[in-house]
Short mmCIF file of C-alpha atoms in Angstrom, two decimals:
data_model
loop_
_atom_site.label_atom_id
_atom_site.label_comp_id
_atom_site.label_asym_id
_atom_site.label_seq_id
_atom_site.Cartn_x
_atom_site.Cartn_y
_atom_site.Cartn_z
CA UNK A 178 1.27 -9.41 42.17
CA UNK A 179 4.51 -11.03 40.94
CA UNK A 180 5.67 -11.63 44.52
CA UNK A 181 2.42 -13.42 45.34
CA UNK A 182 2.85 -15.64 42.30
CA UNK A 183 6.43 -16.49 43.27
CA UNK A 184 5.39 -17.29 46.84
CA UNK A 185 2.60 -19.53 45.55
CA UNK A 186 4.99 -21.43 43.28
CA UNK A 187 7.43 -21.85 46.15
CA UNK A 188 4.67 -23.29 48.32
CA UNK A 189 3.83 -25.81 45.62
CA UNK A 190 7.46 -26.80 45.21
CA UNK A 191 7.99 -27.12 48.95
CA UNK A 192 4.81 -29.16 49.34
CA UNK A 193 6.60 -31.99 47.57
CA UNK A 194 9.28 -32.10 50.28
CA UNK A 195 8.42 -34.79 52.85
CA UNK A 196 9.82 -32.73 55.74
CA UNK A 197 7.48 -29.84 54.92
CA UNK A 198 4.37 -31.73 53.81
CA UNK A 199 4.00 -33.62 57.09
CA UNK A 200 5.90 -36.74 56.12
CA UNK A 201 3.96 -37.38 52.94
CA UNK A 202 6.25 -37.92 50.01
CA UNK A 203 4.87 -36.68 46.72
CA UNK A 204 5.95 -38.80 43.76
CA UNK A 205 5.47 -38.61 40.04
CA UNK A 206 3.14 -41.10 38.43
CA UNK A 207 4.47 -43.83 36.20
CA UNK A 208 3.64 -44.06 32.53
CA UNK A 209 1.56 -47.19 33.24
CA UNK A 210 -0.66 -45.21 35.62
CA UNK A 211 -0.98 -42.42 33.08
CA UNK A 212 -1.95 -44.81 30.30
CA UNK A 213 -4.45 -46.56 32.61
CA UNK A 214 -5.97 -43.20 33.52
CA UNK A 215 -6.22 -42.21 29.85
CA UNK A 216 -7.88 -45.54 29.01
CA UNK A 217 -10.39 -45.06 31.82
CA UNK A 218 -11.15 -41.52 30.62
CA UNK A 219 -11.66 -42.80 27.08
CA UNK A 220 -14.02 -45.56 28.27
CA UNK A 221 -15.96 -43.10 30.42
CA UNK A 222 -16.23 -40.63 27.53
CA UNK A 223 -17.58 -43.31 25.19
CA UNK A 224 -20.13 -44.33 27.84
CA UNK A 225 -21.18 -40.71 28.40
CA UNK A 226 -21.52 -40.19 24.63
CA UNK A 227 -23.70 -43.26 24.15
CA UNK A 228 -27.18 -43.00 22.65
CA UNK A 229 -28.74 -43.48 26.09
CA UNK A 230 -27.44 -40.10 27.27
CA UNK A 231 -27.96 -38.20 24.03
CA UNK A 232 -29.99 -35.41 25.65
CA UNK A 233 -28.11 -35.28 28.95
CA UNK A 234 -25.94 -32.25 29.62
CA UNK A 235 -23.32 -32.42 32.31
CA UNK A 236 -21.38 -29.62 34.03
CA UNK A 237 -18.36 -31.95 34.30
CA UNK A 238 -16.17 -33.92 31.94
CA UNK A 239 -15.28 -37.60 31.77
CA UNK A 240 -11.84 -36.70 33.10
CA UNK A 241 -13.46 -35.12 36.18
CA UNK A 242 -15.45 -38.30 36.83
CA UNK A 243 -12.41 -40.56 36.53
CA UNK A 244 -10.42 -38.30 38.87
CA UNK A 245 -13.08 -38.80 41.55
CA UNK A 246 -13.26 -42.57 41.08
CA UNK A 247 -11.12 -44.77 43.22
CA UNK A 248 -8.45 -47.02 41.78
CA UNK A 249 -9.44 -50.04 43.85
CA UNK A 250 -11.30 -52.48 41.58
CA UNK A 251 -14.89 -53.10 42.64
CA UNK A 252 -16.14 -56.67 42.67
CA UNK A 253 -19.63 -57.68 43.63
CA UNK A 254 -20.32 -61.10 45.08
CA UNK A 255 -23.64 -61.46 43.26
CA UNK A 256 -21.97 -60.73 39.91
CA UNK A 257 -19.31 -63.38 40.54
CA UNK A 258 -21.94 -65.88 41.61
CA UNK A 259 -24.11 -65.29 38.55
CA UNK A 260 -21.09 -65.63 36.29
CA UNK A 261 -20.29 -68.98 37.88
CA UNK A 262 -23.88 -70.18 37.60
CA UNK A 263 -24.71 -69.10 34.07
CA UNK A 264 -21.40 -69.40 32.20
#
């Protein structure tokens, strides 16, 4: 059991090495990315806790949702156009 755990840890450590992971270099995230992620989780949690979803139960957390979201900002042409027209 202990040997399996040690082997598993070694695999995780070696996965960060670019020569072993197929040329993909694993890097740590910056504090700006962490704070952005935390802000997005907080915003998602407040949206999920809103009165609209009072009786909704979810098998996942706000953190799970944010993990699955992309980081590329979405912009919709119709939203930009309506902002230009009505503001």
